[in-house]
């Protein structure tokens, strides 16, 4: 009766503990029905339950029956408590407690083991659906798919069995100790016949599992970091690998000796087996590899490690997609002319003058409209506007529930349900006040171009609370209009219907509030929208995909808003490939996820059909991934090379562009990503105390014509400098436009030629007397000067540097674009807009500026002698302005006289 009562209370406890999980599970099922991916839910749940039942049940059985078998006092044995060195209660007192607790404790431990085993559902799925890579490792000759798909599951299985057998042996031995099957006294250790046979059998199984562990450890040598390069080194191959082979054999022998010892008195055979195993482990895996490394490898390391360095270079480049980088020489000449700028007019017009951070602050001041609207991020993209390929900046106006004027439950979950509209403008146009131009702005959206927004509501975005209800009796705010509000009713298909009192109670339990169940505003027609944060939404559907941090918004041709999120397949099991922190050592951008900002519908598109990992998931979840060609054309035109992936690749390329083992070993051509100064809150004090900090510059998108190409395209750029040097050494570009999407191009600069890097250009700007004086003057007037990123733009065979300058009040947050600095070769110019700065350096008119934009376009030249006089006049004018800035009044006067003479000559010619 007591046993039944204990089981009843234990069952009630489990019911209370798992009630919350059951509610969460059922509401997740409803949500997966809404998004149309129930197959993923059922498949993952089936595999989790299968693993949990099999391994949880096995753990329960092993614990229960082994402890049950040990929970018997040995017969015909006289207990000498005074001789037992371990003081324990008598078996008569212990036995009732053990018999009562054994079953519930074993069940509880089985639940914990089931949960731990269920977490490996993904490893099992990949194990059963592996896809070959078509490439073998050079040491064992196995396909890479074995290491990526099968080895993780086998390692997890070994870890589970070794832990389980360890727990079972300890629990069984302790039980024998309680029941006096194991005693320790002055005459030594005493084991009953039952205890001896039982524990030796368990130890034999443990040693057999350990043999499997040694066998798998041999494959783990391919992830060794002890050599000159990542992967199996000389010492690993010629010392550790033979030792692991021997240990595998010895562990099997030790297991057999443990079983043999059952039938032999004493422990001689067991001790021999264990001693041999321990000795070979210590010598073979510790002493001998160290000895070999010190006396064979170190004296001539490059010759010993050369083949292993070659393997590491090859496999790391493959794992990060660097093996397909196309390298070209770039002369970095200083012969750029105004005619060259004219030929690259589209590149000049799309140079980004607006930096993300100041632009975000400006958007917040000009376009948030209400305190509860927020701009989270600014995205770079390109659109065809009036037949012109334009780079633009776009930001979604999202609703921030944290900034509501009254954060009552009705406001947060019924009234304020969505953001509204976007701001959208070119990257290079500026108003006379130094503020950004807008193609789309305000609430409701006002468009000054052909691009219109017909569905501006943003129910799903980067900034969203837990849940909202739509189609309720409460008024749902659409957007504010002056001193009034415009209300709306949701007409989309998103959300889970709240069609009954049962579902209201269900969601009340999920979100731990009775307001849902008691609310009269929530009716049978109402729908609840949850998992609205887009990163969380796509991760909920596809937890096996790693998603990019930066989702970006796209305006479709019909005026609807969609989010695009890049997804990656990753692994930490690619042989010989150097890992990246918190990522692994293999990555592919194999998925493009699209989320409708209005109804929350999610689509996944296969962007890299050559990736074996995503093909394995496609086998597991048929129908999850659609071919990229089926993505609507107006969305496919906006896919771009992801910045997170590019950053990882550039960091690896800085080292692994060196393909010669000797060069790699000596790090002779190691590259670095240029650094830029990080502005401090107190910049003057920070400079005085030497606390200036630096960080790597970010890659930047731009529209440009790559060398050797006939038209401009949208690319992602990042320059490189030599390690611990500031001059430019190379740059890497990722292409985003079809048919070249995903291709990487590296342009290598001449090693024997000085090409200024971003940091050196910054230093030269600081040394310019006029610019330095102007910056100091602005700072003294209570303004804060914000220097934008230094952009290095390849044009023809030359490099052009552009840096925008922003001015903001110290106590304000409305940065204005006030100046543009252009540097080319040894020349630097700072003017009010890009065209004037280019004109200062290249003379003539590189292109005339529009009324508000500072854009560059072509203008007719001047013919014959008149053109020559005009060019000479411009040269004298430029030199006079330079003398004026330097305070050289004599030189300034001479140049003005020469200019006057030329102007009179031109006047006579007319």
mmCIF file of C-alpha atoms in Angstrom, residues 550-886:
data_model
loop_
_atom_site.group_PDB
_atom_site.id
_atom_site.type_symbol
_atom_site.label_atom_id
_atom_site.label_comp_id
_atom_site.label_asym_id
_atom_site.label_seq_id
_atom_site.Cartn_x
_atom_site.Cartn_y
_atom_site.Cartn_z
ATOM 1 C CA UNK A 550 20.986 41.022 -40.150
ATOM 2 C CA UNK A 551 17.620 40.447 -41.777
ATOM 3 C CA UNK A 552 16.803 43.032 -44.432
ATOM 4 C CA UNK A 553 13.511 44.360 -45.742
ATOM 5 C CA UNK A 554 12.513 44.299 -49.397
ATOM 6 C CA UNK A 555 9.747 46.228 -51.128
ATOM 7 C CA UNK A 556 8.171 43.901 -53.687
ATOM 8 C CA UNK A 557 6.775 45.168 -56.973
ATOM 9 C CA UNK A 558 3.228 44.957 -55.680
ATOM 10 C CA UNK A 559 4.098 47.214 -52.728
ATOM 11 C CA UNK A 560 4.184 44.442 -50.135
ATOM 12 C CA UNK A 561 6.990 44.170 -47.562
ATOM 13 C CA UNK A 562 9.102 41.020 -47.132
ATOM 14 C CA UNK A 563 12.024 40.156 -44.888
ATOM 15 C CA UNK A 564 14.930 38.156 -46.321
ATOM 16 C CA UNK A 565 17.208 36.274 -43.907
ATOM 17 C CA UNK A 566 20.291 34.339 -44.935
ATOM 18 C CA UNK A 567 20.672 30.855 -43.469
ATOM 19 C CA UNK A 568 23.867 28.853 -43.046
ATOM 20 C CA UNK A 569 24.680 25.201 -42.655
ATOM 21 C CA UNK A 570 27.620 24.744 -40.303
ATOM 22 C CA UNK A 571 29.665 21.914 -38.864
ATOM 23 C CA UNK A 572 32.576 21.565 -36.487
ATOM 24 C CA UNK A 573 33.553 18.187 -37.934
ATOM 25 C CA UNK A 574 35.237 19.032 -41.216
ATOM 26 C CA UNK A 575 38.690 17.344 -41.149
ATOM 27 C CA UNK A 576 41.824 19.499 -41.150
ATOM 28 C CA UNK A 577 39.793 22.730 -41.263
ATOM 29 C CA UNK A 578 40.689 25.414 -38.736
ATOM 30 C CA UNK A 579 37.634 26.331 -36.614
ATOM 31 C CA UNK A 580 36.109 29.740 -36.073
ATOM 32 C CA UNK A 581 34.961 30.665 -32.585
ATOM 33 C CA UNK A 582 31.274 29.912 -31.881
ATOM 34 C CA UNK A 583 30.758 28.632 -35.424
ATOM 35 C CA UNK A 584 32.706 25.494 -36.251
ATOM 36 C CA UNK A 585 34.975 24.831 -39.195
ATOM 37 C CA UNK A 586 32.584 24.576 -42.140
ATOM 38 C CA UNK A 587 29.975 27.027 -43.433
ATOM 39 C CA UNK A 588 27.775 27.447 -46.492
ATOM 40 C CA UNK A 589 25.072 30.020 -47.266
ATOM 41 C CA UNK A 590 22.597 27.381 -48.406
ATOM 42 C CA UNK A 591 19.256 28.923 -47.425
ATOM 43 C CA UNK A 592 17.366 32.131 -48.120
ATOM 44 C CA UNK A 593 14.364 32.559 -45.821
ATOM 45 C CA UNK A 594 11.574 34.966 -46.774
ATOM 46 C CA UNK A 595 9.025 36.213 -44.238
ATOM 47 C CA UNK A 596 5.931 38.228 -45.169
ATOM 48 C CA UNK A 597 5.834 41.245 -42.855
ATOM 49 C CA UNK A 598 2.014 41.284 -42.884
ATOM 50 C CA UNK A 599 0.828 37.682 -42.558
ATOM 51 C CA UNK A 600 4.034 36.027 -41.297
ATOM 52 C CA UNK A 601 4.157 33.327 -43.977
ATOM 53 C CA UNK A 602 7.632 31.791 -44.265
ATOM 54 C CA UNK A 603 9.348 30.266 -47.292
ATOM 55 C CA UNK A 604 12.781 28.636 -47.436
ATOM 56 C CA UNK A 605 14.760 28.570 -50.668
ATOM 57 C CA UNK A 606 17.750 26.378 -51.501
ATOM 58 C CA UNK A 607 20.543 28.735 -52.562
ATOM 59 C CA UNK A 608 23.435 26.218 -52.645
ATOM 60 C CA UNK A 609 22.380 22.829 -54.033
ATOM 61 C CA UNK A 610 26.006 21.633 -53.882
ATOM 62 C CA UNK A 611 26.100 21.644 -50.076
ATOM 63 C CA UNK A 612 25.831 18.039 -48.762
ATOM 64 C CA UNK A 613 24.560 19.165 -45.346
ATOM 65 C CA UNK A 614 21.534 21.005 -46.711
ATOM 66 C CA UNK A 615 20.887 18.085 -49.072
ATOM 67 C CA UNK A 616 20.799 15.780 -46.044
ATOM 68 C CA UNK A 617 18.208 18.023 -44.374
ATOM 69 C CA UNK A 618 16.256 18.115 -47.632
ATOM 70 C CA UNK A 619 16.082 14.300 -47.457
ATOM 71 C CA UNK A 620 14.846 14.453 -43.859
ATOM 72 C CA UNK A 621 12.274 17.210 -44.511
ATOM 73 C CA UNK A 622 11.060 16.903 -48.110
ATOM 74 C CA UNK A 623 9.140 19.985 -49.158
ATOM 75 C CA UNK A 624 10.897 22.327 -46.731
ATOM 76 C CA UNK A 625 13.258 23.841 -49.303
ATOM 77 C CA UNK A 626 12.137 25.283 -52.601
ATOM 78 C CA UNK A 627 14.478 25.822 -55.562
ATOM 79 C CA UNK A 628 15.834 29.354 -55.635
ATOM 80 C CA UNK A 629 14.461 29.740 -59.150
ATOM 81 C CA UNK A 630 10.929 29.555 -57.740
ATOM 82 C CA UNK A 631 11.454 32.643 -55.569
ATOM 83 C CA UNK A 632 9.410 35.544 -56.995
ATOM 84 C CA UNK A 633 11.571 37.492 -59.418
ATOM 85 C CA UNK A 634 11.045 40.811 -57.639
ATOM 86 C CA UNK A 635 12.473 39.256 -54.441
ATOM 87 C CA UNK A 636 15.221 37.285 -56.161
ATOM 88 C CA UNK A 637 16.556 40.560 -57.567
ATOM 89 C CA UNK A 638 17.391 41.608 -53.985
ATOM 90 C CA UNK A 639 19.271 38.603 -52.656
ATOM 91 C CA UNK A 640 22.752 39.672 -51.626
ATOM 92 C CA UNK A 641 25.951 38.129 -50.402
ATOM 93 C CA UNK A 642 25.592 37.985 -46.584
ATOM 94 C CA UNK A 643 27.900 40.169 -44.550
ATOM 95 C CA UNK A 644 28.321 37.716 -41.631
ATOM 96 C CA UNK A 645 29.591 35.002 -43.977
ATOM 97 C CA UNK A 646 31.868 37.463 -45.765
ATOM 98 C CA UNK A 647 33.445 38.579 -42.478
ATOM 99 C CA UNK A 648 34.223 34.960 -41.568
ATOM 100 C CA UNK A 649 35.673 34.275 -44.999
ATOM 101 C CA UNK A 650 37.844 37.395 -45.003
ATOM 102 C CA UNK A 651 39.333 36.524 -41.620
ATOM 103 C CA UNK A 652 40.222 33.054 -42.853
ATOM 104 C CA UNK A 653 41.438 34.351 -46.203
ATOM 105 C CA UNK A 654 43.877 36.677 -44.429
ATOM 106 C CA UNK A 655 45.838 33.554 -43.467
ATOM 107 C CA UNK A 656 44.780 30.887 -45.931
ATOM 108 C CA UNK A 657 45.430 32.849 -49.112
ATOM 109 C CA UNK A 658 48.981 31.555 -48.563
ATOM 110 C CA UNK A 659 49.010 28.202 -50.342
ATOM 111 C CA UNK A 660 52.716 27.428 -50.188
ATOM 112 C CA UNK A 661 53.499 25.423 -46.984
ATOM 113 C CA UNK A 662 56.798 27.221 -46.462
ATOM 114 C CA UNK A 663 55.212 30.674 -46.778
ATOM 115 C CA UNK A 664 52.305 29.578 -44.572
ATOM 116 C CA UNK A 665 54.610 28.197 -41.884
ATOM 117 C CA UNK A 666 56.700 31.391 -41.742
ATOM 118 C CA UNK A 667 53.595 33.630 -42.043
ATOM 119 C CA UNK A 668 55.507 35.606 -44.653
ATOM 120 C CA UNK A 669 52.441 37.042 -46.385
ATOM 121 C CA UNK A 670 49.976 37.247 -43.512
ATOM 122 C CA UNK A 671 47.218 39.807 -44.110
ATOM 123 C CA UNK A 672 45.149 41.869 -41.680
ATOM 124 C CA UNK A 673 41.847 43.670 -41.882
ATOM 125 C CA UNK A 674 42.476 47.422 -41.533
ATOM 126 C CA UNK A 675 41.676 49.030 -38.197
ATOM 127 C CA UNK A 676 39.722 52.176 -37.565
ATOM 128 C CA UNK A 677 39.517 54.349 -34.480
ATOM 129 C CA UNK A 678 36.471 53.866 -32.262
ATOM 130 C CA UNK A 679 35.045 57.143 -31.090
ATOM 131 C CA UNK A 680 35.008 57.561 -27.333
ATOM 132 C CA UNK A 681 32.352 59.336 -25.322
ATOM 133 C CA UNK A 682 35.037 61.787 -24.263
ATOM 134 C CA UNK A 683 37.346 61.894 -27.301
ATOM 135 C CA UNK A 684 39.610 64.707 -26.164
ATOM 136 C CA UNK A 685 40.243 63.140 -22.731
ATOM 137 C CA UNK A 686 40.698 59.743 -24.344
ATOM 138 C CA UNK A 687 43.360 61.093 -26.699
ATOM 139 C CA UNK A 688 45.206 62.869 -23.892
ATOM 140 C CA UNK A 689 45.328 59.700 -21.792
ATOM 141 C CA UNK A 690 46.147 57.400 -24.696
ATOM 142 C CA UNK A 691 42.932 55.380 -24.386
ATOM 143 C CA UNK A 692 42.044 55.436 -28.075
ATOM 144 C CA UNK A 693 40.743 52.054 -29.162
ATOM 145 C CA UNK A 694 40.528 50.504 -32.591
ATOM 146 C CA UNK A 695 38.513 47.789 -34.261
ATOM 147 C CA UNK A 696 38.380 46.167 -37.657
ATOM 148 C CA UNK A 697 36.568 48.092 -40.367
ATOM 149 C CA UNK A 698 33.310 46.602 -41.580
ATOM 150 C CA UNK A 699 32.831 45.361 -45.140
ATOM 151 C CA UNK A 700 30.629 47.643 -47.204
ATOM 152 C CA UNK A 701 28.213 47.220 -50.088
ATOM 153 C CA UNK A 702 28.602 49.357 -53.174
ATOM 154 C CA UNK A 703 27.640 49.450 -56.828
ATOM 155 C CA UNK A 704 30.751 49.425 -58.992
ATOM 156 C CA UNK A 705 32.246 48.004 -62.162
ATOM 157 C CA UNK A 706 34.782 45.350 -61.317
ATOM 158 C CA UNK A 707 38.025 45.349 -63.332
ATOM 159 C CA UNK A 708 37.496 43.564 -66.623
ATOM 160 C CA UNK A 709 33.690 43.715 -66.411
ATOM 161 C CA UNK A 710 31.412 45.679 -68.736
ATOM 162 C CA UNK A 711 28.708 46.804 -66.318
ATOM 163 C CA UNK A 712 28.260 47.878 -62.723
ATOM 164 C CA UNK A 713 27.032 45.420 -60.113
ATOM 165 C CA UNK A 714 26.245 45.206 -56.393
ATOM 166 C CA UNK A 715 29.294 43.930 -54.513
ATOM 167 C CA UNK A 716 30.531 43.594 -50.957
ATOM 168 C CA UNK A 717 34.076 44.872 -50.388
ATOM 169 C CA UNK A 718 36.776 44.642 -47.760
ATOM 170 C CA UNK A 719 40.440 45.708 -48.098
ATOM 171 C CA UNK A 720 43.482 44.016 -46.575
ATOM 172 C CA UNK A 721 46.763 45.335 -45.250
ATOM 173 C CA UNK A 722 49.970 43.390 -44.535
ATOM 174 C CA UNK A 723 50.168 42.130 -40.966
ATOM 175 C CA UNK A 724 51.196 44.950 -38.602
ATOM 176 C CA UNK A 725 51.421 47.375 -41.543
ATOM 177 C CA UNK A 726 49.021 50.077 -42.720
ATOM 178 C CA UNK A 727 49.536 50.109 -46.484
ATOM 179 C CA UNK A 728 47.018 48.402 -48.743
ATOM 180 C CA UNK A 729 47.881 44.890 -49.897
ATOM 181 C CA UNK A 730 44.690 43.485 -51.452
ATOM 182 C CA UNK A 731 40.925 43.511 -51.301
ATOM 183 C CA UNK A 732 38.241 40.869 -51.521
ATOM 184 C CA UNK A 733 34.911 41.347 -53.291
ATOM 185 C CA UNK A 734 31.757 39.214 -53.122
ATOM 186 C CA UNK A 735 29.359 39.517 -56.049
ATOM 187 C CA UNK A 736 25.594 39.656 -55.476
ATOM 188 C CA UNK A 737 24.054 40.064 -58.923
ATOM 189 C CA UNK A 738 23.201 37.177 -61.258
ATOM 190 C CA UNK A 739 24.706 35.353 -63.042
ATOM 191 C CA UNK A 740 27.768 35.843 -60.817
ATOM 192 C CA UNK A 741 26.052 35.632 -57.421
ATOM 193 C CA UNK A 742 28.273 34.154 -54.724
ATOM 194 C CA UNK A 743 31.565 34.461 -56.586
ATOM 195 C CA UNK A 744 34.571 35.870 -54.726
ATOM 196 C CA UNK A 745 37.272 37.943 -56.404
ATOM 197 C CA UNK A 746 40.574 38.902 -54.801
ATOM 198 C CA UNK A 747 42.579 41.769 -56.234
ATOM 199 C CA UNK A 748 46.237 41.675 -55.233
ATOM 200 C CA UNK A 749 48.242 44.907 -55.197
ATOM 201 C CA UNK A 750 51.943 45.050 -56.150
ATOM 202 C CA UNK A 751 54.117 44.129 -53.175
ATOM 203 C CA UNK A 752 56.922 46.445 -54.305
ATOM 204 C CA UNK A 753 54.656 49.493 -54.531
ATOM 205 C CA UNK A 754 53.294 51.660 -51.726
ATOM 206 C CA UNK A 755 49.517 51.817 -51.897
ATOM 207 C CA UNK A 756 48.031 53.899 -49.116
ATOM 208 C CA UNK A 757 45.736 52.044 -46.733
ATOM 209 C CA UNK A 758 42.697 53.496 -44.927
ATOM 210 C CA UNK A 759 44.633 54.217 -41.750
ATOM 211 C CA UNK A 760 47.377 56.042 -43.657
ATOM 212 C CA UNK A 761 44.809 58.144 -45.502
ATOM 213 C CA UNK A 762 43.233 58.987 -42.146
ATOM 214 C CA UNK A 763 46.620 60.085 -40.847
ATOM 215 C CA UNK A 764 47.232 62.256 -43.902
ATOM 216 C CA UNK A 765 43.826 63.868 -43.424
ATOM 217 C CA UNK A 766 44.722 64.639 -39.811
ATOM 218 C CA UNK A 767 47.976 66.213 -41.002
ATOM 219 C CA UNK A 768 46.271 68.458 -43.554
ATOM 220 C CA UNK A 769 46.459 71.965 -42.084
ATOM 221 C CA UNK A 770 43.188 73.239 -43.502
ATOM 222 C CA UNK A 771 41.115 70.135 -42.649
ATOM 223 C CA UNK A 772 42.590 69.873 -39.157
ATOM 224 C CA UNK A 773 41.883 73.559 -38.524
ATOM 225 C CA UNK A 774 38.310 73.242 -39.767
ATOM 226 C CA UNK A 775 37.622 70.192 -37.584
ATOM 227 C CA UNK A 776 39.034 71.957 -34.520
ATOM 228 C CA UNK A 777 36.920 75.020 -35.266
ATOM 229 C CA UNK A 778 33.725 72.963 -35.459
ATOM 230 C CA UNK A 779 34.588 71.173 -32.209
ATOM 231 C CA UNK A 780 35.197 74.474 -30.410
ATOM 232 C CA UNK A 781 31.744 75.720 -31.408
ATOM 233 C CA UNK A 782 30.026 72.991 -29.390
ATOM 234 C CA UNK A 783 29.560 70.540 -32.234
ATOM 235 C CA UNK A 784 30.694 66.954 -32.505
ATOM 236 C CA UNK A 785 32.450 65.887 -35.682
ATOM 237 C CA UNK A 786 31.694 62.299 -36.685
ATOM 238 C CA UNK A 787 33.975 60.822 -39.325
ATOM 239 C CA UNK A 788 32.405 58.131 -41.442
ATOM 240 C CA UNK A 789 34.089 54.999 -42.707
ATOM 241 C CA UNK A 790 36.933 55.384 -45.136
ATOM 242 C CA UNK A 791 35.673 53.803 -48.358
ATOM 243 C CA UNK A 792 38.244 52.500 -50.830
ATOM 244 C CA UNK A 793 36.578 52.401 -54.243
ATOM 245 C CA UNK A 794 38.418 50.646 -57.107
ATOM 246 C CA UNK A 795 37.904 52.605 -60.339
ATOM 247 C CA UNK A 796 39.581 51.453 -63.547
ATOM 248 C CA UNK A 797 43.084 50.487 -62.377
ATOM 249 C CA UNK A 798 43.194 52.974 -59.491
ATOM 250 C CA UNK A 799 41.884 53.448 -55.952
ATOM 251 C CA UNK A 800 39.744 56.371 -54.854
ATOM 252 C CA UNK A 801 39.177 57.064 -51.147
ATOM 253 C CA UNK A 802 36.012 58.748 -49.923
ATOM 254 C CA UNK A 803 35.125 59.675 -46.340
ATOM 255 C CA UNK A 804 31.993 61.588 -45.281
ATOM 256 C CA UNK A 805 32.013 63.999 -42.334
ATOM 257 C CA UNK A 806 28.968 64.538 -40.146
ATOM 258 C CA UNK A 807 28.284 67.348 -37.734
ATOM 259 C CA UNK A 808 26.015 66.987 -34.701
ATOM 260 C CA UNK A 809 25.347 69.138 -31.653
ATOM 261 C CA UNK A 810 27.009 67.733 -28.538
ATOM 262 C CA UNK A 811 23.659 67.484 -26.763
ATOM 263 C CA UNK A 812 21.645 66.639 -29.856
ATOM 264 C CA UNK A 813 21.263 63.578 -32.031
ATOM 265 C CA UNK A 814 20.619 64.893 -35.540
ATOM 266 C CA UNK A 815 23.838 64.337 -37.506
ATOM 267 C CA UNK A 816 24.134 66.354 -40.712
ATOM 268 C CA UNK A 817 26.389 65.492 -43.640
ATOM 269 C CA UNK A 818 28.553 68.619 -43.926
ATOM 270 C CA UNK A 819 31.665 67.659 -45.865
ATOM 271 C CA UNK A 820 33.060 64.949 -48.119
ATOM 272 C CA UNK A 821 36.768 64.138 -48.162
ATOM 273 C CA UNK A 822 38.271 62.575 -51.284
ATOM 274 C CA UNK A 823 41.840 61.254 -51.460
ATOM 275 C CA UNK A 824 43.673 60.051 -54.529
ATOM 276 C CA UNK A 825 47.398 59.387 -54.595
ATOM 277 C CA UNK A 826 49.054 62.294 -52.771
ATOM 278 C CA UNK A 827 46.073 64.630 -53.172
ATOM 279 C CA UNK A 828 43.367 65.289 -50.575
ATOM 280 C CA UNK A 829 40.319 67.517 -50.909
ATOM 281 C CA UNK A 830 37.466 68.355 -48.529
ATOM 282 C CA UNK A 831 34.399 70.028 -49.995
ATOM 283 C CA UNK A 832 30.696 70.392 -49.348
ATOM 284 C CA UNK A 833 29.799 67.541 -51.679
ATOM 285 C CA UNK A 834 31.393 64.723 -53.611
ATOM 286 C CA UNK A 835 31.392 66.504 -56.971
ATOM 287 C CA UNK A 836 33.297 69.521 -55.693
ATOM 288 C CA UNK A 837 35.844 67.310 -53.956
ATOM 289 C CA UNK A 838 36.400 65.322 -57.153
ATOM 290 C CA UNK A 839 36.655 68.568 -59.100
ATOM 291 C CA UNK A 840 39.324 69.849 -56.717
ATOM 292 C CA UNK A 841 41.498 66.799 -57.370
ATOM 293 C CA UNK A 842 40.843 65.952 -60.998
ATOM 294 C CA UNK A 843 40.151 69.423 -62.366
ATOM 295 C CA UNK A 844 37.454 70.344 -64.854
ATOM 296 C CA UNK A 845 34.025 69.109 -63.978
ATOM 297 C CA UNK A 846 34.009 65.418 -63.344
ATOM 298 C CA UNK A 847 30.252 65.765 -63.428
ATOM 299 C CA UNK A 848 27.790 68.497 -62.491
ATOM 300 C CA UNK A 849 25.970 68.347 -59.191
ATOM 301 C CA UNK A 850 22.193 68.273 -59.025
ATOM 302 C CA UNK A 851 20.318 70.847 -56.991
ATOM 303 C CA UNK A 852 20.148 68.720 -53.875
ATOM 304 C CA UNK A 853 22.107 65.558 -54.366
ATOM 305 C CA UNK A 854 25.758 66.073 -54.960
ATOM 306 C CA UNK A 855 25.464 63.444 -57.661
ATOM 307 C CA UNK A 856 27.848 63.182 -60.571
ATOM 308 C CA UNK A 857 26.765 63.137 -64.190
ATOM 309 C CA UNK A 858 28.310 63.930 -67.525
ATOM 310 C CA UNK A 859 28.666 67.447 -68.952
ATOM 311 C CA UNK A 860 29.832 68.632 -72.389
ATOM 312 C CA UNK A 861 33.455 69.618 -72.627
ATOM 313 C CA UNK A 862 35.012 72.723 -74.128
ATOM 314 C CA UNK A 863 36.711 72.287 -77.478
ATOM 315 C CA UNK A 864 40.075 73.326 -78.850
ATOM 316 C CA UNK A 865 41.992 76.272 -77.431
ATOM 317 C CA UNK A 866 39.061 77.355 -75.271
ATOM 318 C CA UNK A 867 39.140 73.985 -73.523
ATOM 319 C CA UNK A 868 42.877 74.329 -72.897
ATOM 320 C CA UNK A 869 42.482 77.859 -71.475
ATOM 321 C CA UNK A 870 39.660 76.689 -69.229
ATOM 322 C CA UNK A 871 41.754 73.832 -67.887
ATOM 323 C CA UNK A 872 44.686 76.163 -67.189
ATOM 324 C CA UNK A 873 42.374 78.629 -65.477
ATOM 325 C CA UNK A 874 41.001 75.885 -63.259
ATOM 326 C CA UNK A 875 44.511 74.803 -62.316
ATOM 327 C CA UNK A 876 45.423 78.355 -61.246
ATOM 328 C CA UNK A 877 42.184 78.627 -59.286
ATOM 329 C CA UNK A 878 42.821 75.338 -57.495
ATOM 330 C CA UNK A 879 46.370 76.349 -56.599
ATOM 331 C CA UNK A 880 45.174 79.736 -55.348
ATOM 332 C CA UNK A 881 42.667 78.072 -53.019
ATOM 333 C CA UNK A 882 45.350 75.761 -51.719
ATOM 334 C CA UNK A 883 47.667 78.711 -51.003
ATOM 335 C CA UNK A 884 44.778 80.475 -49.275
ATOM 336 C CA UNK A 885 44.209 77.535 -46.949
ATOM 337 C CA UNK A 886 47.925 77.402 -46.178
#
